[in-house]
Short mmCIF file of C-alpha atoms in Angstrom, two decimals:
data_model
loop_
_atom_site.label_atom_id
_atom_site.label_comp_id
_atom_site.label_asym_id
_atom_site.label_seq_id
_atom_site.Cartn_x
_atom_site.Cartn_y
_atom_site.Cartn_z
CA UNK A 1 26.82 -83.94 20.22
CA UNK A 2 27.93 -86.04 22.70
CA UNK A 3 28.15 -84.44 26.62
CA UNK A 4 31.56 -84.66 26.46
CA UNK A 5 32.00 -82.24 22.99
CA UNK A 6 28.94 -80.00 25.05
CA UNK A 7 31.22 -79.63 28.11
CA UNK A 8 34.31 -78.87 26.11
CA UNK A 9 32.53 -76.31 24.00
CA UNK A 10 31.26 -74.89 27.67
CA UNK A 11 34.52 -74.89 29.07
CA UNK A 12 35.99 -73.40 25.76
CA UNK A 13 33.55 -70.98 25.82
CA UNK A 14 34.50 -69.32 29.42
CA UNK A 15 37.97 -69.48 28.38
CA UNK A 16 37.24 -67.19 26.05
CA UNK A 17 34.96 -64.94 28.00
CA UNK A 18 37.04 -64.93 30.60
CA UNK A 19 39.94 -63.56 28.24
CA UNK A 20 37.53 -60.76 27.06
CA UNK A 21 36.78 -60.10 30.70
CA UNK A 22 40.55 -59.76 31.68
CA UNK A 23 41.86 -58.11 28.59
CA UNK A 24 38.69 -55.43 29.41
CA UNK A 25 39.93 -54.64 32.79
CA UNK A 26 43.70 -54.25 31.59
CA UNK A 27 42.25 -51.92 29.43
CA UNK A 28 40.30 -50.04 31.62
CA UNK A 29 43.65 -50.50 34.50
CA UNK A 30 45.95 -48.80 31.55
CA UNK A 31 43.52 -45.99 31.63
CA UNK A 32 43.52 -45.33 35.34
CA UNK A 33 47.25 -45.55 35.40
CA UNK A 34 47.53 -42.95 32.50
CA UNK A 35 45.43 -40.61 34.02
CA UNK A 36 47.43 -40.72 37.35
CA UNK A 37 50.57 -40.59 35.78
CA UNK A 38 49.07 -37.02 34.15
CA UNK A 39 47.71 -35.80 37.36
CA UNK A 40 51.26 -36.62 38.71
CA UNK A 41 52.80 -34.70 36.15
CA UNK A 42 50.88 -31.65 36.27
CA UNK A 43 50.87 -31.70 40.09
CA UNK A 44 54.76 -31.90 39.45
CA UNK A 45 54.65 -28.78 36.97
CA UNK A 46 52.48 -26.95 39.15
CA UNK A 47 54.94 -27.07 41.83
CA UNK A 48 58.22 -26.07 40.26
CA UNK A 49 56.37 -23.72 38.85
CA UNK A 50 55.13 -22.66 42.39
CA UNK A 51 58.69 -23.21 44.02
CA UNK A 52 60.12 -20.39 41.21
CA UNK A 53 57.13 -18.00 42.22
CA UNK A 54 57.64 -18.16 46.07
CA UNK A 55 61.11 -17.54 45.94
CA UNK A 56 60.69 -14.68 43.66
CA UNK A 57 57.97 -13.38 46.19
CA UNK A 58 60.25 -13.37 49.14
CA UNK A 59 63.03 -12.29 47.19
CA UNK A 60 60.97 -9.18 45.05
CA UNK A 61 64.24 -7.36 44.56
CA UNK A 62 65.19 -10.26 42.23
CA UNK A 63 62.29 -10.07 40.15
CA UNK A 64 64.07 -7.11 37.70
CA UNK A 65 66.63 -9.93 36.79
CA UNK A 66 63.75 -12.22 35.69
CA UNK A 67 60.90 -9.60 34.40
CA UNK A 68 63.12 -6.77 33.20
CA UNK A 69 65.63 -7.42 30.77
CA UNK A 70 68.41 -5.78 33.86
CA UNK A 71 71.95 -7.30 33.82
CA UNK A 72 73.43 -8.68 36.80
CA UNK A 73 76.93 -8.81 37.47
CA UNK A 74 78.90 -11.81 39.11
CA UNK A 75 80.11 -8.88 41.51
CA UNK A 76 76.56 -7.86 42.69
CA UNK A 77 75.32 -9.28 46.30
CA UNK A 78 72.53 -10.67 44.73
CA UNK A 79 74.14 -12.97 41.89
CA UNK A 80 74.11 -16.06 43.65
CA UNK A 81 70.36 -15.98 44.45
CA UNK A 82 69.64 -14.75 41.04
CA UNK A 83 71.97 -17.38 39.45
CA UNK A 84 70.35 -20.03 41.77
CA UNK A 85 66.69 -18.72 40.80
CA UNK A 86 68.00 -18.71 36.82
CA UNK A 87 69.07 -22.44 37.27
CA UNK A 88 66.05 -23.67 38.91
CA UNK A 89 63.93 -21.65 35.64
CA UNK A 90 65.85 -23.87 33.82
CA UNK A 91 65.76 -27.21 35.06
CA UNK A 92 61.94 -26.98 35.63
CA UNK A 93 61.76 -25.62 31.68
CA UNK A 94 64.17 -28.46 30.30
CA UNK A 95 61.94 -31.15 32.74
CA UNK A 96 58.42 -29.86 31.45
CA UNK A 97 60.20 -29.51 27.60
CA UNK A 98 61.09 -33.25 27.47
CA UNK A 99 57.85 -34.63 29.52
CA UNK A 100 55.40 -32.32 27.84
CA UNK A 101 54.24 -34.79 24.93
CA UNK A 102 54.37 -38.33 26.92
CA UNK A 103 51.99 -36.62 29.48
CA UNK A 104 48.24 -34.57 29.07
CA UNK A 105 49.01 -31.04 30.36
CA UNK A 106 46.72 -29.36 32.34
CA UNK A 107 47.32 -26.22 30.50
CA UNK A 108 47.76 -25.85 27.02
CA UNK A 109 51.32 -26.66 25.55
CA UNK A 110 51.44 -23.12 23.65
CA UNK A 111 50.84 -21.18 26.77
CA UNK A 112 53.69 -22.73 28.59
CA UNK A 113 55.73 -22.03 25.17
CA UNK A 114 54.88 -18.63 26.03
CA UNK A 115 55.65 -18.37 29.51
CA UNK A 116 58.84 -19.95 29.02
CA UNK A 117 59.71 -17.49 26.04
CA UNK A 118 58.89 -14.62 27.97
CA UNK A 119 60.98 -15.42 30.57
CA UNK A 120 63.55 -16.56 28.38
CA UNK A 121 63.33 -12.89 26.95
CA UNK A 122 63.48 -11.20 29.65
CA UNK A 123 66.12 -12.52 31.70
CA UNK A 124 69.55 -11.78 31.14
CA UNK A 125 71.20 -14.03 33.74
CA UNK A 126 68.83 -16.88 32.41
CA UNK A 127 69.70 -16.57 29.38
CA UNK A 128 73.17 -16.35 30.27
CA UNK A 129 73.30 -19.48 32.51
CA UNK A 130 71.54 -22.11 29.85
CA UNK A 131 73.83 -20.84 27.13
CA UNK A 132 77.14 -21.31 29.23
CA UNK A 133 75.54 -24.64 30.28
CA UNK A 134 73.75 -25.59 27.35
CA UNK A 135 75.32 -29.18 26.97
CA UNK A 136 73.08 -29.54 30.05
CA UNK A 137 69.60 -28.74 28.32
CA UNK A 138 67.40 -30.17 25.51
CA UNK A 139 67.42 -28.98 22.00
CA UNK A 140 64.10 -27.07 22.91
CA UNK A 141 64.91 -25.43 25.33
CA UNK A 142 67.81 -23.69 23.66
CA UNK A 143 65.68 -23.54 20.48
CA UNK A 144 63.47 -21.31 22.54
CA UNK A 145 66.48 -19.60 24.52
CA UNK A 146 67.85 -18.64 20.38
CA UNK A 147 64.18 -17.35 19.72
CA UNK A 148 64.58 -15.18 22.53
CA UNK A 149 68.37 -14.03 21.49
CA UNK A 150 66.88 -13.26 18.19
CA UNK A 151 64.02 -11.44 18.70
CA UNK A 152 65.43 -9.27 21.39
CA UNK A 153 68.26 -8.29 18.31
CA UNK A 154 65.24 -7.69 15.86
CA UNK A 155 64.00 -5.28 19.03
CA UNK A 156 67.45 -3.80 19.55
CA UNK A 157 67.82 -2.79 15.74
CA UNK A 158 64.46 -0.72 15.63
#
């Protein structure tokens, strides 16, 4: 082998390497960015979800509309906060629905199924708003909002 052929086959060589060196730290790059965009996601979650709470703490006399299945009507003082409170439930449900399987949640998936359904079942005027509105929300979230419907008729009938 001439030094010529021995310097190519070097060269060559590190070419290589080097490829294996730089696909490795995409790799490991791709990783770090997917784990960020996860912590971003949840930290997002967490504070809708935290957002919905705090009003509902310095509003308590909304809660019933939320917790306990009482009606509101349009003519009560309090339906604009409660409608405002029902359409931010409803955003931040429709926004976690359509992220929930492009990002790891920090909680399990089912439990936020649940939490959603409960409110969902619960909660006249939110039930209300994202069926008058429901052009506006995913095919999940009024999945879950019919789920609700139903089971509080299977409820009603016994």
């Amino acid at each position: 082998m001439t030094t010529y052929e021995m310097l190519y086959l070097i060269i060559s060589a590190s070419g290589f390497l080097m490829v294996i060196v730089s696909v490795s730290v995409l790799i490991y790059q791709t990783v770090l960015l997917r784990r960020s965009l996860d912590v971003g996601s949840n930290s997002s979650v967490g504070q809708r979800q935290l957002e919905v709470d705090k009003l509902l703490v310095e509003n308590p006399h909304l809660l019933k509309y939320f917790l306990n299945n009482v009606n509101i009507s349009p003519t009560d003082q309090d339906y604009e906060a409660a409608l405002a409170i029902a359409l931010l439930l409803a955003n931040f449900y429709n926004t976690f629905l359509l992220q929930k399987d492009k990002f790891q949640q920090i909680y399990p998936v089912e439990s936020w199924l649940g939490y959603i359904t409960d409110y969902l079942s619960t909660s006249p005027i939110l039930r209300d708003h994202v069926e008058e509105y429901q052009r506006w929300y995913s095919p999940e979230l009024l999945t879950l909002k019919h789920a609700a419907d139903e089971a509080l008729r299977r409820n009603a009938a016994v």
